[in-house]
Amino acid sequence: MHEIHLSHQDKALRYQELLPQIRFLIEDETDLTANLANVSAALKEAFGFFWVGFYMVREHECELVLGPFQGPVACTRIAYGRGVCGTAWKEGRSIIVDDVEQFPGHIACSSLSRSEIVVPLRSEDGSVIGVLDIDSTETGTFDEVDRRYLEMLCNIICESAK
Ligand code: SME
């Protein structure tokens, strides 16, 4: 499957179609791992992303551990504050990277990854419990439309986990 190129408007429309479908898919399932697996698959099917998945916080180990994902094999552990994922966790914010070669400390699980977006996944009390990580084989793939809807999606995931 190849990455799907959409206009801003078409990308927003696809998210608007997808998010209610994902909400319906996961709202009656309380197991977070199962929901993350289905969300990864749904995002892959909808957008053809090169890599899409989750890294989960292991607080006592002060690192992220690989969770459900779709795409090539990936590094299994990322230290707090390292890479794009560890930085998103540390700073508690979404990060859009137009060109991974310009991000100091970027962790290249695949040499084919050229741009990335990482969105924190939060628990009910607002603490970061993991991150959604999406990689593209092209630079400049992700923008504010992705950030807005992927943050909405992460809120839907956390609502289902209550
Ligand atoms: N690029 C990420 C590492 C995860 S792989 O992309 C799946 C980072 O720099 O944190």
mmCIF file of C-alpha atoms and ligand atoms in Angstrom:
data_model
loop_
_atom_site.group_PDB
_atom_site.id
_atom_site.type_symbol
_atom_site.label_atom_id
_atom_site.label_comp_id
_atom_site.label_asym_id
_atom_site.label_seq_id
_atom_site.Cartn_x
_atom_site.Cartn_y
_atom_site.Cartn_z
ATOM 1 C CA MET A 1 0.000 0.000 0.000
ATOM 2 C CA HIS A 2 1.365 3.458 -0.889
ATOM 3 C CA GLU A 3 0.810 6.730 0.947
ATOM 4 C CA ILE A 4 -2.296 8.546 -0.263
ATOM 5 C CA HIS A 5 -1.804 12.172 -1.373
ATOM 6 C CA LEU A 6 -4.794 14.348 -0.442
ATOM 7 C CA SER A 7 -5.530 18.062 -0.610
ATOM 8 C CA HIS A 8 -6.015 19.860 2.736
ATOM 9 C CA GLN A 9 -9.771 19.780 2.186
ATOM 10 C CA ASP A 10 -9.894 16.108 1.197
ATOM 11 C CA LYS A 11 -7.617 15.169 4.100
ATOM 12 C CA ALA A 12 -9.946 16.939 6.546
ATOM 13 C CA LEU A 13 -12.964 15.227 4.978
ATOM 14 C CA ARG A 14 -11.295 11.824 5.319
ATOM 15 C CA TYR A 15 -10.573 12.459 9.000
ATOM 16 C CA GLN A 16 -14.165 13.657 9.481
ATOM 17 C CA GLU A 17 -15.409 10.383 7.997
ATOM 18 C CA LEU A 18 -12.876 8.247 9.885
ATOM 19 C CA LEU A 19 -13.169 9.565 13.435
ATOM 20 C CA PRO A 20 -16.847 8.614 13.968
ATOM 21 C CA GLN A 21 -16.072 5.179 12.526
ATOM 22 C CA ILE A 22 -13.195 4.738 14.981
ATOM 23 C CA ARG A 23 -15.332 5.988 17.864
ATOM 24 C CA PHE A 24 -17.971 3.340 17.006
ATOM 25 C CA LEU A 25 -15.255 0.698 16.598
ATOM 26 C CA ILE A 26 -13.669 1.225 20.025
ATOM 27 C CA GLU A 27 -16.340 2.735 22.295
ATOM 28 C CA ASP A 28 -17.521 -0.622 23.690
ATOM 29 C CA GLU A 29 -14.008 -2.100 24.044
ATOM 30 C CA THR A 30 -12.218 -1.184 27.265
ATOM 31 C CA ASP A 31 -8.982 -3.005 26.451
ATOM 32 C CA LEU A 32 -6.539 -0.287 25.410
ATOM 33 C CA THR A 33 -4.190 -2.616 23.516
ATOM 34 C CA ALA A 34 -7.023 -3.925 21.369
ATOM 35 C CA ASN A 35 -8.209 -0.390 20.636
ATOM 36 C CA LEU A 36 -4.716 0.816 19.741
ATOM 37 C CA ALA A 37 -4.321 -2.137 17.373
ATOM 38 C CA ASN A 38 -7.572 -1.303 15.597
ATOM 39 C CA VAL A 39 -6.797 2.426 15.463
ATOM 40 C CA SER A 40 -3.400 1.681 13.887
ATOM 41 C CA ALA A 41 -5.074 -0.506 11.260
ATOM 42 C CA ALA A 42 -7.816 2.043 10.567
ATOM 43 C CA LEU A 43 -5.304 4.881 10.059
ATOM 44 C CA LYS A 44 -3.170 2.689 7.803
ATOM 45 C CA GLU A 45 -6.187 1.723 5.705
ATOM 46 C CA ALA A 46 -7.482 5.300 5.458
ATOM 47 C CA PHE A 47 -4.218 7.100 4.626
ATOM 48 C CA GLY A 48 -1.688 4.428 3.621
ATOM 49 C CA PHE A 49 0.848 5.821 6.116
ATOM 50 C CA PHE A 50 4.319 4.258 5.908
ATOM 51 C CA TRP A 51 4.388 3.622 9.673
ATOM 52 C CA VAL A 52 1.635 4.274 12.206
ATOM 53 C CA GLY A 53 1.511 3.105 15.791
ATOM 54 C CA PHE A 54 1.902 3.738 19.469
ATOM 55 C CA TYR A 55 4.656 3.861 22.053
ATOM 56 C CA MET A 56 3.464 3.448 25.640
ATOM 57 C CA VAL A 57 4.933 5.056 28.746
ATOM 58 C CA ARG A 58 6.727 2.781 31.217
ATOM 59 C CA GLU A 59 7.031 5.365 33.970
ATOM 60 C CA HIS A 60 9.208 3.338 36.345
ATOM 61 C CA GLU A 61 11.628 2.672 33.492
ATOM 62 C CA CYS A 62 11.458 6.259 32.295
ATOM 63 C CA GLU A 63 11.023 5.138 28.714
ATOM 64 C CA LEU A 64 8.503 4.446 25.969
ATOM 65 C CA VAL A 65 7.913 0.848 24.862
ATOM 66 C CA LEU A 66 6.648 -0.139 21.413
ATOM 67 C CA GLY A 67 2.913 -0.836 21.291
ATOM 68 C CA PRO A 68 0.505 -1.802 18.489
ATOM 69 C CA PHE A 69 1.546 -0.550 15.052
ATOM 70 C CA GLN A 70 1.366 -1.045 11.292
ATOM 71 C CA GLY A 71 4.474 -0.904 9.122
ATOM 72 C CA PRO A 72 8.108 -2.070 9.135
ATOM 73 C CA VAL A 73 9.741 -3.375 12.313
ATOM 74 C CA ALA A 74 10.669 -0.596 14.744
ATOM 75 C CA CYS A 75 12.824 0.156 17.747
ATOM 76 C CA THR A 76 11.198 -1.177 20.884
ATOM 77 C CA ARG A 77 12.299 1.360 23.516
ATOM 78 C CA ILE A 78 12.770 5.150 23.513
ATOM 79 C CA ALA A 79 14.139 7.006 26.522
ATOM 80 C CA TYR A 80 12.306 9.999 28.029
ATOM 81 C CA GLY A 81 13.238 13.145 26.121
ATOM 82 C CA ARG A 82 14.918 11.254 23.245
ATOM 83 C CA GLY A 83 13.857 11.358 19.616
ATOM 84 C CA VAL A 84 10.616 12.904 18.445
ATOM 85 C CA CYS A 85 8.516 10.524 20.557
ATOM 86 C CA GLY A 86 10.487 11.004 23.753
ATOM 87 C CA THR A 87 10.425 14.778 23.262
ATOM 88 C CA ALA A 88 6.646 14.811 22.683
ATOM 89 C CA TRP A 89 6.260 12.840 25.927
ATOM 90 C CA LYS A 90 8.633 15.123 27.895
ATOM 91 C CA GLU A 91 7.123 18.367 26.607
ATOM 92 C CA GLY A 92 3.530 17.086 26.572
ATOM 93 C CA ARG A 93 2.802 18.410 23.100
ATOM 94 C CA SER A 94 2.271 17.285 19.502
ATOM 95 C CA ILE A 95 5.308 17.603 17.241
ATOM 96 C CA ILE A 96 5.253 17.890 13.438
ATOM 97 C CA VAL A 97 8.618 17.229 11.752
ATOM 98 C CA ASP A 98 8.716 18.283 8.101
ATOM 99 C CA ASP A 99 12.186 16.780 7.558
ATOM 100 C CA VAL A 100 13.474 14.263 10.107
ATOM 101 C CA GLU A 101 17.064 15.055 9.143
ATOM 102 C CA GLN A 102 16.515 18.534 10.609
ATOM 103 C CA PHE A 103 15.298 17.203 13.990
ATOM 104 C CA PRO A 104 18.208 16.910 16.447
ATOM 105 C CA GLY A 105 18.292 13.410 17.916
ATOM 106 C CA HIS A 106 15.685 11.957 15.550
ATOM 107 C CA ILE A 107 15.589 8.165 15.908
ATOM 108 C CA ALA A 108 15.472 6.511 12.476
ATOM 109 C CA CYS A 109 13.709 3.169 12.843
ATOM 110 C CA SER A 110 13.718 3.113 9.032
ATOM 111 C CA SER A 111 15.987 5.008 6.636
ATOM 112 C CA LEU A 112 12.885 5.526 4.480
ATOM 113 C CA SER A 113 11.209 7.769 7.055
ATOM 114 C CA ARG A 114 11.405 11.442 5.954
ATOM 115 C CA SER A 115 8.686 13.271 7.939
ATOM 116 C CA GLU A 116 6.766 12.523 11.119
ATOM 117 C CA ILE A 117 4.008 13.588 13.470
ATOM 118 C CA VAL A 118 3.823 12.544 17.111
ATOM 119 C CA VAL A 119 0.766 13.203 19.306
ATOM 120 C CA PRO A 120 0.625 12.527 23.070
ATOM 121 C CA LEU A 121 -1.968 10.051 24.332
ATOM 122 C CA ARG A 122 -3.343 11.177 27.708
ATOM 123 C CA SER A 123 -5.153 9.517 30.606
ATOM 124 C CA GLU A 124 -8.240 10.974 32.285
ATOM 125 C CA ASP A 125 -6.064 13.123 34.606
ATOM 126 C CA GLY A 126 -4.193 14.547 31.617
ATOM 127 C CA SER A 127 -0.915 12.699 32.165
ATOM 128 C CA VAL A 128 0.828 11.317 29.082
ATOM 129 C CA ILE A 129 0.438 7.513 28.890
ATOM 130 C CA GLY A 130 1.859 7.082 25.403
ATOM 131 C CA VAL A 131 2.263 8.675 21.991
ATOM 132 C CA LEU A 132 0.776 8.156 18.545
ATOM 133 C CA ASP A 133 3.632 8.164 16.034
ATOM 134 C CA ILE A 134 3.157 8.401 12.238
ATOM 135 C CA ASP A 135 5.979 8.352 9.687
ATOM 136 C CA SER A 136 5.930 9.278 5.993
ATOM 137 C CA THR A 137 8.445 8.475 3.263
ATOM 138 C CA GLU A 138 8.134 12.042 1.992
ATOM 139 C CA THR A 139 9.079 15.367 3.573
ATOM 140 C CA GLY A 140 6.372 17.819 4.630
ATOM 141 C CA THR A 141 3.536 15.270 4.758
ATOM 142 C CA PHE A 142 1.955 16.401 8.020
ATOM 143 C CA ASP A 143 0.330 19.731 8.896
ATOM 144 C CA GLU A 144 -2.165 21.409 11.229
ATOM 145 C CA VAL A 145 -5.054 19.388 9.754
ATOM 146 C CA ASP A 146 -3.330 16.164 10.838
ATOM 147 C CA ARG A 147 -2.456 17.594 14.247
ATOM 148 C CA ARG A 148 -6.016 18.778 14.888
ATOM 149 C CA TYR A 149 -7.735 15.523 13.964
ATOM 150 C CA LEU A 150 -5.113 13.197 15.450
ATOM 151 C CA GLU A 151 -5.410 15.034 18.772
ATOM 152 C CA MET A 152 -9.186 14.568 18.545
ATOM 153 C CA LEU A 153 -8.579 10.883 17.816
ATOM 154 C CA CYS A 154 -6.315 10.505 20.852
ATOM 155 C CA ASN A 155 -9.072 12.042 22.980
ATOM 156 C CA ILE A 156 -11.529 9.465 21.603
ATOM 157 C CA ILE A 157 -9.105 6.652 22.486
ATOM 158 C CA CYS A 158 -8.705 7.881 26.058
ATOM 159 C CA GLU A 159 -12.466 8.289 26.508
ATOM 160 C CA SER A 160 -12.902 4.615 25.590
ATOM 161 C CA ALA A 161 -10.262 3.581 28.150
ATOM 162 C CA LYS A 162 -12.066 5.145 31.136
HETATM 163 N N1 SME B 1 11.254 8.402 14.776
HETATM 164 C C1 SME B 1 10.844 8.159 16.146
HETATM 165 C C2 SME B 1 11.153 6.744 16.565
HETATM 166 C C3 SME B 1 10.052 5.766 16.318
HETATM 167 S S1 SME B 1 10.185 5.088 14.668
HETATM 168 O O1 SME B 1 9.933 6.258 13.811
HETATM 169 C C4 SME B 1 8.761 4.097 14.522
HETATM 170 C C5 SME B 1 11.542 9.156 17.118
HETATM 171 O O2 SME B 1 12.478 9.876 16.691
HETATM 172 O O3 SME B 1 11.166 9.196 18.288
#
